[in-house]
Amino acid sequence: MTTFSLEKTPYFDIAATLECGQVFRFVPIDGGYRVCATSHRADVLDRGDHYDVICDDADFFKRYFDFDTDYAAIQAGLEDGGALSEAIAFGRGIHILRQDPIETIFSFIVSQNNHIPRIKGIIERICEALGEDKGGYFAFPTLEALASAGEDFYASIGAGYRAAYLDRAAKAMLVVDLEGWSRLDTPTLRAQLLAMYGVGRKVADCILLFGFNRFDVFPVDTWIKKVYADVYPDMPADKMSTLLVQKYGKYAGFVQQWLFYFKRTKKTMDKSNILS
DNA sequence: AGCCAGGAAGAAT
DNA sequence: ATTCTTCATGGC
């Protein structure tokens, strides 16, 4: 076990970073959050002026939390004085995590047409059944374990109709050269992802954004459709995505994340905040 | 109780 | 090339 600290500024907030929908293997703990990623685990504790990260691999988590991106500069360049500025202000502390590609592929296949609480449960059960017991938590399973589990296993842990998608994706990824994939340009890499059974445009774009850190993407899901319902009425999701990438270019992925987090979180706040 | 969820595949048009 | 239907499951 080692401990390192993360700077606490308006441009990094652990709650916003974890709760914004990009990642599923985390739980709130007293004074912070417990996060699992691949075979590693970290406790991120709020110390007032900074965060302490207590973990098994400091180098892994220093990279994971992405302190190499200048979020302040990106946000400043995107301010529109309107709805986007409001969403940026709300999610100012979000960092786009540098997640493992395989874990991201599986997580977002699970995510399709599914609620976030249930997505978390399905991923957790996959780790418990197939992942290495690290003593207190389970690692995300190896590709070999995922590929030999079988479709019936994924159905048995409640994946529903996505069971076949997960089984076939695992077997397909066994023969993929991930290093080679990471060197492809975004449209070519998207085409590779779309060739997988169960991966459509939206899931592919989430994998590109969260697993390969490509920001020239704009995943369009049900919440983003609601955001743009009045601006682009009845527009198909794929077309909307392409349009928004053209609009926001290499920062499209950040914009998408701020808008998604704002729209999805504000709704729950409105429901619970009865007094106002 | 029913609606809906970070959609995608396959069929119909 | 576009729209329609179907697909399991459970949180709320």
Coordinates of C-alpha atoms in Angstrom, one line a residue, chain A:
Chain A
M1 CA 0.0 0.0 0.0
T2 CA 1.1 3.5 -0.9
T3 CA -0.4 6.9 -0.5
F4 CA -0.1 10.0 -2.8
S5 CA -2.0 13.2 -2.9
L6 CA -4.0 14.8 -5.7
E7 CA -4.5 18.6 -6.0
K8 CA -8.0 19.7 -5.1
T9 CA -9.0 22.6 -7.3
P10 CA -12.2 23.7 -9.1
Y11 CA -10.9 21.6 -12.0
F12 CA -10.8 18.3 -10.2
D13 CA -13.6 16.8 -8.1
I14 CA -13.7 13.1 -7.2
A15 CA -17.4 12.9 -6.8
A16 CA -18.2 14.6 -10.2
T17 CA -15.5 12.5 -11.9
L18 CA -16.9 9.2 -10.6
E19 CA -20.6 10.0 -10.7
C20 CA -20.7 11.5 -14.2
G21 CA -21.4 8.1 -15.8
Q22 CA -18.1 7.2 -17.4
V23 CA -17.2 4.5 -14.8
F24 CA -19.1 2.0 -12.8
R25 CA -16.8 0.2 -10.3
F26 CA -16.8 2.6 -7.4
V27 CA -18.6 3.1 -4.1
P28 CA -18.9 6.0 -1.7
I29 CA -17.1 5.4 1.6
D30 CA -16.7 7.5 4.7
G31 CA -14.9 10.7 3.6
G32 CA -14.5 9.8 -0.1
Y33 CA -14.7 7.0 -2.6
R34 CA -13.4 3.5 -3.2
V35 CA -12.5 2.8 -6.9
C36 CA -11.6 -0.4 -8.6
A37 CA -10.0 -0.4 -12.1
T38 CA -8.5 -3.5 -13.8
S39 CA -6.8 -5.3 -11.0
H40 CA -6.2 -2.3 -8.8
R41 CA -8.1 -0.5 -6.0
A42 CA -7.8 3.0 -4.5
D43 CA -9.5 4.9 -1.6
V44 CA -9.7 8.6 -2.5
L45 CA -10.2 10.6 0.7
D46 CA -11.1 14.2 1.0
R47 CA -8.6 16.0 3.2
G48 CA -10.1 19.5 2.8
D49 CA -7.4 21.1 0.7
H50 CA -6.3 18.0 -1.2
Y51 CA -7.2 14.3 -1.7
D52 CA -5.2 11.4 -0.3
V53 CA -5.1 8.4 -2.6
I54 CA -4.4 5.1 -0.7
C55 CA -3.8 2.4 -3.2
D56 CA -1.8 -0.6 -4.3
D57 CA -0.2 1.1 -7.4
A58 CA 0.5 4.9 -7.3
D59 CA 1.8 5.1 -10.9
F60 CA -1.4 3.4 -12.2
F61 CA -3.7 5.8 -10.5
K62 CA -1.7 8.9 -11.2
R63 CA -2.2 8.1 -14.9
Y64 CA -5.8 6.9 -14.3
F65 CA -7.0 10.3 -12.9
D66 CA -5.6 12.2 -15.8
F67 CA -3.8 15.3 -14.5
D68 CA -2.0 15.8 -17.8
T69 CA -5.0 17.5 -19.5
D70 CA -5.5 21.3 -19.1
Y71 CA -9.2 21.3 -18.2
A72 CA -9.2 25.0 -17.3
A73 CA -8.0 25.9 -20.8
I74 CA -10.4 23.6 -22.5
Q75 CA -13.3 25.0 -20.5
A76 CA -12.3 28.6 -21.1
G77 CA -12.3 28.0 -24.9
L78 CA -15.8 26.5 -24.8
E79 CA -17.7 29.1 -22.8
D80 CA -20.8 30.3 -24.6
G81 CA -22.4 32.3 -21.9
G82 CA -25.4 30.0 -22.1
A83 CA -26.4 26.4 -21.5
L84 CA -23.0 25.0 -22.1
S85 CA -21.4 27.4 -19.6
E86 CA -24.0 26.3 -17.1
A87 CA -23.2 22.7 -17.7
I88 CA -19.5 23.3 -17.5
A89 CA -19.9 25.2 -14.2
F90 CA -21.9 22.3 -12.8
G91 CA -19.3 19.6 -13.9
R92 CA -16.2 21.7 -13.7
G93 CA -14.4 19.1 -11.7
I94 CA -14.9 16.2 -14.0
H95 CA -11.8 14.5 -15.4
I96 CA -12.1 11.9 -18.2
L97 CA -10.5 8.8 -16.6
R98 CA -7.9 6.8 -18.5
Q99 CA -9.7 3.5 -18.4
D100 CA -8.6 0.1 -19.7
P101 CA -9.9 -0.6 -23.2
I102 CA -11.1 -4.1 -22.5
E103 CA -12.9 -3.1 -19.3
T104 CA -14.5 -0.2 -21.1
I105 CA -15.7 -2.4 -24.0
F106 CA -17.4 -4.8 -21.6
S107 CA -18.8 -2.1 -19.3
F108 CA -20.4 -0.2 -22.2
I109 CA -21.8 -3.3 -23.9
V110 CA -23.5 -3.9 -20.5
S111 CA -24.7 -0.3 -20.4
Q112 CA -26.9 -0.4 -23.5
N113 CA -30.6 0.1 -22.8
N114 CA -29.9 -0.3 -19.1
H115 CA -30.0 1.7 -15.8
I116 CA -26.7 2.8 -14.2
P117 CA -27.4 1.0 -10.9
R118 CA -28.1 -2.2 -12.7
I119 CA -25.0 -1.8 -14.9
K120 CA -22.9 -1.6 -11.7
G121 CA -24.5 -4.8 -10.4
I122 CA -23.9 -6.8 -13.5
I123 CA -20.2 -5.7 -13.8
E124 CA -19.7 -6.4 -10.1
R125 CA -21.1 -10.0 -10.5
I126 CA -18.8 -10.6 -13.5
C127 CA -15.8 -9.6 -11.4
E128 CA -16.9 -11.7 -8.4
A129 CA -17.4 -14.8 -10.5
L130 CA -14.5 -14.5 -13.0
G131 CA -12.0 -12.1 -11.5
E132 CA -9.0 -12.8 -9.3
D133 CA -9.7 -12.5 -5.5
K134 CA -7.5 -9.7 -4.4
G135 CA -8.5 -9.9 -0.7
G136 CA -11.4 -7.5 -0.1
Y137 CA -12.2 -7.0 -3.8
F138 CA -12.1 -8.7 -7.1
A139 CA -10.0 -7.7 -10.1
F140 CA -11.7 -7.2 -13.5
P141 CA -11.4 -10.6 -15.2
T142 CA -8.7 -11.4 -17.7
L143 CA -9.7 -11.6 -21.3
E144 CA -9.1 -15.4 -21.2
A145 CA -11.5 -15.8 -18.3
L146 CA -14.1 -13.6 -20.0
A147 CA -13.8 -15.6 -23.2
S148 CA -14.2 -19.0 -21.6
A149 CA -17.1 -18.2 -19.3
G150 CA -19.8 -18.8 -22.0
E151 CA -23.0 -17.0 -23.0
D152 CA -25.0 -19.0 -20.3
F153 CA -22.8 -17.5 -17.6
Y154 CA -23.5 -14.0 -18.7
A155 CA -27.2 -14.7 -18.8
S156 CA -27.0 -16.3 -15.3
I157 CA -25.6 -13.2 -13.7
G158 CA -28.5 -11.1 -15.1
A159 CA -27.0 -9.6 -18.3
G160 CA -30.2 -10.3 -20.2
Y161 CA -30.1 -10.2 -23.9
R162 CA -26.5 -8.8 -23.8
A163 CA -25.2 -12.2 -22.7
A164 CA -24.5 -13.2 -26.3
Y165 CA -22.9 -9.8 -27.0
L166 CA -20.5 -10.2 -24.1
D167 CA -19.5 -13.8 -25.0
R168 CA -18.8 -12.9 -28.6
A169 CA -17.0 -9.7 -27.8
A170 CA -14.7 -11.6 -25.4
K171 CA -13.8 -14.2 -28.0
A172 CA -13.3 -11.5 -30.6
M173 CA -11.0 -9.4 -28.5
L174 CA -8.7 -12.5 -27.9
V175 CA -7.2 -12.1 -31.3
V176 CA -7.1 -8.3 -31.5
D177 CA -3.8 -6.4 -31.4
L178 CA -4.7 -3.6 -28.9
E179 CA -1.4 -1.8 -29.5
G180 CA -2.2 -1.6 -33.2
W181 CA -5.7 -0.4 -32.5
S182 CA -4.5 2.4 -30.3
R183 CA -2.5 3.8 -33.3
L184 CA -5.5 3.9 -35.6
D185 CA -7.3 7.2 -36.3
T186 CA -10.7 7.6 -34.6
P187 CA -12.9 6.8 -37.6
T188 CA -10.9 3.6 -38.4
L189 CA -10.9 2.5 -34.8
R190 CA -14.6 3.1 -34.6
A191 CA -15.1 0.9 -37.6
Q192 CA -13.2 -1.9 -35.9
L193 CA -15.4 -1.5 -32.8
L194 CA -18.6 -1.4 -34.9
A195 CA -17.6 -4.8 -36.4
M196 CA -18.2 -6.4 -33.1
Y197 CA -21.6 -8.0 -32.5
G198 CA -23.5 -5.9 -30.0
V199 CA -21.5 -2.7 -30.5
G200 CA -23.3 0.1 -32.3
R201 CA -22.4 3.8 -32.8
K202 CA -23.2 4.9 -29.2
V203 CA -21.3 2.2 -27.4
A204 CA -18.4 2.5 -29.9
D205 CA -18.2 6.2 -29.1
C206 CA -18.2 5.6 -25.4
I207 CA -15.4 3.1 -25.8
L208 CA -13.4 5.6 -27.9
L209 CA -13.9 8.3 -25.4
F210 CA -13.4 6.5 -22.1
G211 CA -11.2 3.5 -23.2
F212 CA -9.0 5.1 -25.9
N213 CA -9.3 8.8 -24.8
R214 CA -10.4 10.0 -28.2
F215 CA -12.2 13.3 -27.8
D216 CA -13.4 13.8 -31.3
V217 CA -16.5 11.8 -30.5
F218 CA -19.9 12.7 -29.2
P219 CA -21.9 9.7 -27.8
V220 CA -25.6 10.3 -28.2
D221 CA -27.8 8.5 -25.7
T222 CA -31.3 9.1 -24.3
W223 CA -30.1 12.0 -22.1
I224 CA -28.3 13.8 -24.9
K225 CA -31.3 13.3 -27.1
K226 CA -33.3 15.1 -24.4
V227 CA -30.7 17.9 -24.2
Y228 CA -31.0 18.5 -28.0
A229 CA -34.7 17.6 -28.4
D230 CA -35.7 21.2 -29.2
V231 CA -32.6 22.1 -31.2
Y232 CA -32.6 19.0 -33.5
P233 CA -36.1 17.6 -33.3
D234 CA -36.5 14.0 -34.5
M235 CA -32.9 13.7 -35.6
P236 CA -31.4 10.2 -35.6
A237 CA -28.8 9.7 -33.0
D238 CA -26.0 8.8 -35.4
K239 CA -26.6 12.0 -37.4
M240 CA -26.8 14.1 -34.3
S241 CA -23.5 12.6 -33.1
T242 CA -21.7 13.4 -36.4
L243 CA -23.1 16.9 -36.4
L244 CA -21.9 17.6 -32.8
V245 CA -18.5 16.3 -33.6
Q246 CA -18.3 18.8 -36.5
K247 CA -19.4 21.5 -34.1
Y248 CA -17.0 20.9 -31.2
G249 CA -14.2 19.1 -33.0
K250 CA -11.4 17.8 -30.8
Y251 CA -13.2 18.8 -27.6
A252 CA -16.6 17.2 -28.5
G253 CA -16.1 14.4 -25.9
F254 CA -15.6 16.8 -23.1
V255 CA -18.7 18.8 -24.1
Q256 CA -20.7 15.6 -24.3
Q257 CA -19.7 14.6 -20.8
W258 CA -20.5 18.0 -19.2
L259 CA -23.9 18.1 -20.9
F260 CA -24.7 14.4 -20.0
Y261 CA -23.8 14.9 -16.3
F262 CA -25.7 18.2 -16.0
K263 CA -28.9 16.8 -17.6
R264 CA -28.9 13.5 -15.8
T265 CA -28.0 14.8 -12.4
K266 CA -30.2 17.9 -12.5
K267 CA -33.3 15.7 -13.0
T268 CA -32.7 13.7 -9.8
M269 CA -32.0 16.9 -7.9
D270 CA -35.3 18.4 -9.1
K271 CA -37.1 15.3 -7.8
S272 CA -35.5 15.3 -4.4
N273 CA -35.4 19.0 -3.8
I274 CA -39.1 19.3 -2.9
L275 CA -38.7 22.4 -0.8
S276 CA -37.6 24.7 -3.5

